[in-house]
mmCIF file of C-alpha atoms in Angstrom:
data_model
loop_
_atom_site.group_PDB
_atom_site.id
_atom_site.type_symbol
_atom_site.label_atom_id
_atom_site.label_comp_id
_atom_site.label_asym_id
_atom_site.label_seq_id
_atom_site.Cartn_x
_atom_site.Cartn_y
_atom_site.Cartn_z
ATOM 1 C CA UNK A 254 -8.745 13.058 10.585
ATOM 2 C CA UNK A 255 -12.064 11.728 9.334
ATOM 3 C CA UNK A 256 -13.227 10.067 6.119
ATOM 4 C CA UNK A 257 -16.711 10.768 4.819
ATOM 5 C CA UNK A 258 -18.519 8.686 2.220
ATOM 6 C CA UNK A 259 -20.895 11.285 0.843
ATOM 7 C CA UNK A 260 -23.833 10.254 -1.318
ATOM 8 C CA UNK A 261 -26.266 12.708 -2.844
ATOM 9 C CA UNK A 262 -28.509 13.132 -5.844
ATOM 10 C CA UNK A 263 -26.824 15.147 -8.572
ATOM 11 C CA UNK A 264 -29.212 17.486 -10.341
ATOM 12 C CA UNK A 265 -26.754 17.765 -13.234
ATOM 13 C CA UNK A 266 -26.197 14.031 -13.718
ATOM 14 C CA UNK A 267 -29.733 13.095 -12.674
ATOM 15 C CA UNK A 268 -28.470 10.211 -10.605
ATOM 16 C CA UNK A 269 -27.055 9.461 -7.180
ATOM 17 C CA UNK A 270 -23.306 9.987 -6.891
ATOM 18 C CA UNK A 271 -20.583 9.103 -4.425
ATOM 19 C CA UNK A 272 -17.827 11.427 -3.222
ATOM 20 C CA UNK A 273 -15.146 10.436 -0.711
ATOM 21 C CA UNK A 274 -13.925 13.303 1.467
ATOM 22 C CA UNK A 275 -11.017 13.414 3.901
ATOM 23 C CA UNK A 276 -11.163 16.128 6.558
ATOM 24 C CA UNK A 277 -8.397 17.095 9.011
ATOM 25 C CA UNK A 278 -9.194 17.627 12.680
ATOM 26 C CA UNK A 279 -10.222 21.205 13.600
ATOM 27 C CA UNK A 280 -7.318 23.149 15.093
ATOM 28 C CA UNK A 281 -6.783 26.610 16.536
ATOM 29 C CA UNK A 282 -4.358 29.264 15.319
ATOM 30 C CA UNK A 283 -1.351 27.501 16.884
ATOM 31 C CA UNK A 284 -2.217 24.052 15.565
ATOM 32 C CA UNK A 285 -3.861 22.575 18.677
ATOM 33 C CA UNK A 286 -6.843 20.297 18.122
ATOM 34 C CA UNK A 287 -10.004 22.009 19.319
ATOM 35 C CA UNK A 288 -11.759 20.223 22.203
ATOM 36 C CA UNK A 289 -15.056 21.800 21.164
ATOM 37 C CA UNK A 290 -15.563 21.289 17.431
ATOM 38 C CA UNK A 291 -18.446 23.750 17.385
ATOM 39 C CA UNK A 292 -15.971 26.578 17.943
ATOM 40 C CA UNK A 293 -14.061 25.780 14.787
ATOM 41 C CA UNK A 294 -14.948 28.000 11.849
ATOM 42 C CA UNK A 295 -12.014 27.217 9.617
ATOM 43 C CA UNK A 296 -12.256 27.146 5.870
ATOM 44 C CA UNK A 297 -10.034 24.254 4.853
ATOM 45 C CA UNK A 298 -7.508 24.192 2.006
ATOM 46 C CA UNK A 299 -8.676 21.526 -0.437
ATOM 47 C CA UNK A 300 -7.136 19.086 -2.893
ATOM 48 C CA UNK A 301 -9.580 18.006 -5.602
ATOM 49 C CA UNK A 302 -8.287 14.524 -6.426
ATOM 50 C CA UNK A 303 -9.459 12.887 -9.669
ATOM 51 C CA UNK A 304 -9.341 9.165 -10.428
ATOM 52 C CA UNK A 305 -8.134 7.518 -13.612
ATOM 53 C CA UNK A 306 -9.844 5.294 -16.170
ATOM 54 C CA UNK A 307 -11.486 2.325 -14.478
ATOM 55 C CA UNK A 308 -11.276 3.970 -11.057
ATOM 56 C CA UNK A 309 -13.882 5.310 -8.686
ATOM 57 C CA UNK A 310 -14.239 7.590 -5.662
ATOM 58 C CA UNK A 311 -12.379 5.101 -3.446
ATOM 59 C CA UNK A 312 -9.375 4.421 -5.699
ATOM 60 C CA UNK A 313 -6.953 6.868 -4.071
ATOM 61 C CA UNK A 314 -8.028 5.817 -0.577
ATOM 62 C CA UNK A 315 -7.553 2.119 -1.292
ATOM 63 C CA UNK A 316 -4.340 2.298 -3.295
ATOM 64 C CA UNK A 317 -2.306 5.128 -1.754
ATOM 65 C CA UNK A 318 -1.378 6.880 1.484
ATOM 66 C CA UNK A 319 -3.473 9.930 0.678
ATOM 67 C CA UNK A 320 -5.046 9.911 4.165
ATOM 68 C CA UNK A 321 -1.623 10.174 5.811
ATOM 69 C CA UNK A 322 -0.613 12.958 3.442
ATOM 70 C CA UNK A 323 -3.840 14.861 4.067
ATOM 71 C CA UNK A 324 -3.068 14.603 7.781
ATOM 72 C CA UNK A 325 0.508 15.764 7.266
ATOM 73 C CA UNK A 326 -0.474 18.841 5.261
ATOM 74 C CA UNK A 327 -3.781 19.461 7.073
ATOM 75 C CA UNK A 328 -5.837 19.692 3.900
ATOM 76 C CA UNK A 329 -9.233 18.374 2.931
ATOM 77 C CA UNK A 330 -9.277 15.979 -0.014
ATOM 78 C CA UNK A 331 -12.333 15.608 -2.246
ATOM 79 C CA UNK A 332 -12.478 12.499 -4.452
ATOM 80 C CA UNK A 333 -15.438 12.419 -6.874
ATOM 81 C CA UNK A 334 -16.475 9.608 -9.197
ATOM 82 C CA UNK A 335 -17.118 10.018 -12.917
ATOM 83 C CA UNK A 336 -16.904 6.523 -14.374
ATOM 84 C CA UNK A 337 -15.234 6.376 -17.795
ATOM 85 C CA UNK A 338 -16.501 9.813 -18.755
ATOM 86 C CA UNK A 339 -13.148 11.615 -19.099
ATOM 87 C CA UNK A 340 -14.469 14.508 -16.999
ATOM 88 C CA UNK A 341 -16.364 15.864 -19.990
ATOM 89 C CA UNK A 342 -19.975 16.379 -21.007
ATOM 90 C CA UNK A 343 -20.191 13.084 -22.825
ATOM 91 C CA UNK A 344 -21.564 12.882 -26.342
ATOM 92 C CA UNK A 345 -23.476 9.790 -25.252
ATOM 93 C CA UNK A 346 -23.675 9.957 -21.490
ATOM 94 C CA UNK A 347 -23.756 12.197 -18.427
ATOM 95 C CA UNK A 348 -22.587 15.833 -18.212
ATOM 96 C CA UNK A 349 -19.563 15.127 -16.039
ATOM 97 C CA UNK A 350 -17.829 18.413 -16.891
ATOM 98 C CA UNK A 351 -20.718 20.506 -15.600
ATOM 99 C CA UNK A 352 -20.906 18.288 -12.522
ATOM 100 C CA UNK A 353 -17.180 18.538 -11.783
ATOM 101 C CA UNK A 354 -16.730 22.257 -12.367
ATOM 102 C CA UNK A 355 -20.001 23.677 -11.034
ATOM 103 C CA UNK A 356 -22.243 21.377 -9.023
ATOM 104 C CA UNK A 357 -19.548 19.449 -7.128
ATOM 105 C CA UNK A 358 -17.644 22.413 -5.610
ATOM 106 C CA UNK A 359 -20.879 24.181 -4.706
ATOM 107 C CA UNK A 360 -22.317 21.087 -3.037
ATOM 108 C CA UNK A 361 -19.121 20.164 -1.212
ATOM 109 C CA UNK A 362 -18.697 23.695 0.172
ATOM 110 C CA UNK A 363 -22.296 23.644 1.336
ATOM 111 C CA UNK A 364 -21.730 20.409 3.281
ATOM 112 C CA UNK A 365 -18.111 20.806 4.417
ATOM 113 C CA UNK A 366 -16.026 23.816 5.591
ATOM 114 C CA UNK A 367 -13.979 24.061 2.398
ATOM 115 C CA UNK A 368 -12.277 27.273 1.361
ATOM 116 C CA UNK A 369 -13.238 28.832 -1.960
ATOM 117 C CA UNK A 370 -10.123 31.021 -2.058
ATOM 118 C CA UNK A 371 -7.955 30.228 -5.108
ATOM 119 C CA UNK A 372 -4.805 30.098 -2.987
ATOM 120 C CA UNK A 373 -6.389 27.274 -0.945
ATOM 121 C CA UNK A 374 -7.440 25.049 -3.840
ATOM 122 C CA UNK A 375 -5.387 22.466 -5.712
ATOM 123 C CA UNK A 376 -6.037 19.936 -8.460
ATOM 124 C CA UNK A 377 -4.423 16.507 -8.725
ATOM 125 C CA UNK A 378 -5.160 13.495 -10.910
ATOM 126 C CA UNK A 379 -3.636 10.489 -12.646
ATOM 127 C CA UNK A 380 -4.047 9.304 -16.239
ATOM 128 C CA UNK A 381 -7.648 10.191 -17.217
ATOM 129 C CA UNK A 382 -7.804 12.158 -13.964
ATOM 130 C CA UNK A 383 -4.640 13.991 -14.992
ATOM 131 C CA UNK A 384 -6.413 15.090 -18.142
ATOM 132 C CA UNK A 385 -9.409 16.207 -16.102
ATOM 133 C CA UNK A 386 -7.228 18.137 -13.649
ATOM 134 C CA UNK A 387 -5.327 19.954 -16.408
ATOM 135 C CA UNK A 388 -8.444 20.780 -18.371
ATOM 136 C CA UNK A 389 -10.174 22.107 -15.245
ATOM 137 C CA UNK A 390 -7.170 24.259 -14.303
ATOM 138 C CA UNK A 391 -6.647 25.584 -17.827
ATOM 139 C CA UNK A 392 -10.338 26.444 -18.186
ATOM 140 C CA UNK A 393 -10.663 28.121 -14.772
ATOM 141 C CA UNK A 394 -7.127 29.152 -13.764
ATOM 142 C CA UNK A 395 -8.508 31.813 -11.427
ATOM 143 C CA UNK A 396 -9.938 29.099 -9.145
ATOM 144 C CA UNK A 397 -6.700 27.281 -8.270
ATOM 145 C CA UNK A 398 -3.219 27.817 -6.920
ATOM 146 C CA UNK A 399 -1.714 24.786 -8.640
ATOM 147 C CA UNK A 400 -2.420 21.625 -10.620
ATOM 148 C CA UNK A 401 -0.414 18.391 -10.702
ATOM 149 C CA UNK A 402 -0.988 15.723 -13.350
ATOM 150 C CA UNK A 403 0.562 12.268 -12.986
ATOM 151 C CA UNK A 404 0.896 10.341 -16.278
ATOM 152 C CA UNK A 405 -1.901 12.418 -17.803
ATOM 153 C CA UNK A 406 -3.691 11.865 -21.078
ATOM 154 C CA UNK A 407 -2.755 15.119 -22.804
ATOM 155 C CA UNK A 408 -4.026 14.431 -26.336
ATOM 156 C CA UNK A 409 -7.413 12.670 -26.579
ATOM 157 C CA UNK A 410 -7.100 12.159 -30.350
ATOM 158 C CA UNK A 411 -3.691 10.512 -30.030
ATOM 159 C CA UNK A 412 -4.900 8.489 -27.055
ATOM 160 C CA UNK A 413 -7.833 7.259 -29.152
ATOM 161 C CA UNK A 414 -5.459 6.042 -31.846
ATOM 162 C CA UNK A 415 -2.698 4.597 -29.661
ATOM 163 C CA UNK A 416 -4.722 3.175 -26.771
ATOM 164 C CA UNK A 417 -7.937 2.024 -28.430
ATOM 165 C CA UNK A 418 -7.613 -1.360 -26.734
ATOM 166 C CA UNK A 419 -7.811 0.349 -23.340
ATOM 167 C CA UNK A 420 -10.741 2.598 -24.198
ATOM 168 C CA UNK A 421 -12.569 1.532 -27.357
ATOM 169 C CA UNK A 422 -15.534 3.519 -26.050
ATOM 170 C CA UNK A 423 -13.789 6.917 -26.061
ATOM 171 C CA UNK A 424 -16.172 8.249 -28.697
ATOM 172 C CA UNK A 425 -18.941 7.939 -26.132
ATOM 173 C CA UNK A 426 -17.163 10.785 -24.338
ATOM 174 C CA UNK A 427 -15.820 12.792 -27.288
ATOM 175 C CA UNK A 428 -16.938 13.103 -30.880
ATOM 176 C CA UNK A 429 -14.003 12.999 -33.336
ATOM 177 C CA UNK A 430 -14.476 16.730 -33.971
ATOM 178 C CA UNK A 431 -14.049 17.536 -30.270
ATOM 179 C CA UNK A 432 -10.664 15.884 -29.862
ATOM 180 C CA UNK A 433 -8.695 18.718 -31.480
ATOM 181 C CA UNK A 434 -9.178 22.465 -31.679
ATOM 182 C CA UNK A 435 -11.911 22.717 -29.038
ATOM 183 C CA UNK A 436 -12.011 23.372 -25.262
ATOM 184 C CA UNK A 437 -11.686 19.600 -24.777
ATOM 185 C CA UNK A 438 -8.189 19.819 -26.314
ATOM 186 C CA UNK A 439 -5.506 20.801 -23.782
ATOM 187 C CA UNK A 440 -3.232 22.182 -26.493
ATOM 188 C CA UNK A 441 -6.052 24.415 -27.709
ATOM 189 C CA UNK A 442 -6.682 25.681 -24.167
ATOM 190 C CA UNK A 443 -3.097 26.703 -23.446
ATOM 191 C CA UNK A 444 -2.868 28.545 -26.765
ATOM 192 C CA UNK A 445 -5.771 30.839 -25.870
ATOM 193 C CA UNK A 446 -5.032 34.406 -24.679
ATOM 194 C CA UNK A 447 -5.688 33.786 -20.997
ATOM 195 C CA UNK A 448 -4.711 35.496 -17.781
ATOM 196 C CA UNK A 449 -3.061 32.543 -16.066
ATOM 197 C CA UNK A 450 -2.402 34.521 -12.903
ATOM 198 C CA UNK A 451 -0.126 32.632 -10.526
ATOM 199 C CA UNK A 452 -1.256 29.127 -11.544
ATOM 200 C CA UNK A 453 1.545 26.576 -11.144
ATOM 201 C CA UNK A 454 1.601 23.416 -13.272
ATOM 202 C CA UNK A 455 3.334 20.096 -12.635
ATOM 203 C CA UNK A 456 3.403 17.185 -15.073
ATOM 204 C CA UNK A 457 5.097 13.934 -14.067
ATOM 205 C CA UNK A 458 5.356 10.538 -15.728
ATOM 206 C CA UNK A 459 7.401 7.336 -15.753
ATOM 207 C CA UNK A 460 10.312 6.494 -18.013
ATOM 208 C CA UNK A 461 8.451 3.331 -19.106
ATOM 209 C CA UNK A 462 5.005 4.925 -19.029
ATOM 210 C CA UNK A 463 2.810 4.159 -22.030
ATOM 211 C CA UNK A 464 1.889 7.877 -22.168
ATOM 212 C CA UNK A 465 5.443 9.188 -21.823
ATOM 213 C CA UNK A 466 5.906 10.231 -25.456
ATOM 214 C CA UNK A 467 2.496 11.943 -25.473
ATOM 215 C CA UNK A 468 3.366 13.923 -22.354
ATOM 216 C CA UNK A 469 6.839 14.796 -23.621
ATOM 217 C CA UNK A 470 5.264 16.147 -26.816
ATOM 218 C CA UNK A 471 3.016 18.434 -24.734
ATOM 219 C CA UNK A 472 5.805 19.507 -22.385
ATOM 220 C CA UNK A 473 7.251 22.306 -24.612
ATOM 221 C CA UNK A 474 3.835 23.973 -24.885
ATOM 222 C CA UNK A 475 3.444 24.075 -21.111
ATOM 223 C CA UNK A 476 6.996 25.327 -20.644
ATOM 224 C CA UNK A 477 6.424 28.112 -23.177
ATOM 225 C CA UNK A 478 3.195 29.301 -21.549
ATOM 226 C CA UNK A 479 3.919 28.844 -17.834
ATOM 227 C CA UNK A 480 7.706 29.294 -17.896
ATOM 228 C CA UNK A 481 9.089 29.046 -14.346
ATOM 229 C CA UNK A 482 5.598 28.207 -13.073
ATOM 230 C CA UNK A 483 5.847 24.848 -14.876
ATOM 231 C CA UNK A 484 7.721 21.793 -13.639
ATOM 232 C CA UNK A 485 8.340 18.471 -15.370
ATOM 233 C CA UNK A 486 9.357 15.268 -13.597
ATOM 234 C CA UNK A 487 10.371 11.903 -15.023
ATOM 235 C CA UNK A 488 10.853 8.928 -12.678
ATOM 236 C CA UNK A 489 11.537 5.234 -13.216
ATOM 237 C CA UNK A 490 8.269 3.376 -13.625
ATOM 238 C CA UNK A 491 5.308 2.282 -15.684
ATOM 239 C CA UNK A 492 1.734 3.526 -15.976
ATOM 240 C CA UNK A 493 0.616 1.992 -12.686
ATOM 241 C CA UNK A 494 -0.008 2.539 -8.987
ATOM 242 C CA UNK A 495 3.567 1.686 -8.043
ATOM 243 C CA UNK A 496 4.700 4.793 -9.918
ATOM 244 C CA UNK A 497 1.858 7.005 -8.629
ATOM 245 C CA UNK A 498 2.439 5.891 -5.050
ATOM 246 C CA UNK A 499 6.053 6.958 -5.419
ATOM 247 C CA UNK A 500 5.094 10.303 -6.957
ATOM 248 C CA UNK A 501 2.187 11.188 -4.668
ATOM 249 C CA UNK A 502 4.149 12.464 -1.607
ATOM 250 C CA UNK A 503 6.297 14.661 -3.828
ATOM 251 C CA UNK A 504 3.281 15.931 -5.779
ATOM 252 C CA UNK A 505 1.365 16.789 -2.599
ATOM 253 C CA UNK A 506 4.356 18.695 -1.250
ATOM 254 C CA UNK A 507 4.791 20.506 -4.563
ATOM 255 C CA UNK A 508 1.120 21.512 -4.615
ATOM 256 C CA UNK A 509 0.905 22.830 -1.086
ATOM 257 C CA UNK A 510 4.449 23.889 -0.186
ATOM 258 C CA UNK A 511 6.111 24.318 -3.580
ATOM 259 C CA UNK A 512 9.187 22.458 -4.787
ATOM 260 C CA UNK A 513 9.272 18.804 -5.811
ATOM 261 C CA UNK A 514 12.639 18.067 -4.188
ATOM 262 C CA UNK A 515 11.954 19.477 -0.740
ATOM 263 C CA UNK A 516 10.054 16.527 0.787
#
């Protein structure tokens, strides 16, 4: 297992960016580590792991056991950084949505042996990153096998009203008109006539989470659209890393193997 701190100039953002990448050791068909790395031509399954508000490309590495889980499931993990931009093309700021959905996967697959097959790609994020993961999956469902959102922001307009103390600068990312009835609105996205294919969706939160009622309000829409491809989990906890550390092993297993309870 190796960890790569990748820095490059983003043509979309017009600035240097940082991406943390975890790569498993090259193995042969029976799982043996290759003595000669040059003979390995594997295309690795990949988890695209998005940070929350106030986080950065190192947040998941510093606060969780994601490296151990990547080793266990033999997947690459790509952790980009998008500041407080809510993974959108900001009204007053960088075009993080274009970076995340187009430039980042192209650049990462150019540098690293990452599979582009939908069945090998997974999205995972917490809080703001949960919003980004869901929006990405709902916009491009043909690119991913599954998406897991931990304590996600599911309604930007409601978040703006209820959590203005946490992000008084949300209107730098979204104009008021964008927060409902546009592709930035998760409810709008899931109501569109879309071929969802085999996309699986997990949403999990804490029983004391500040976003619990928001997520529970969105839950029926996901259940109606994705039916048995949707799973909801509620665990004891608040909107913090203690909860997400507890959820992460289960979420990783659900993404890659299927089934929350089979860890």
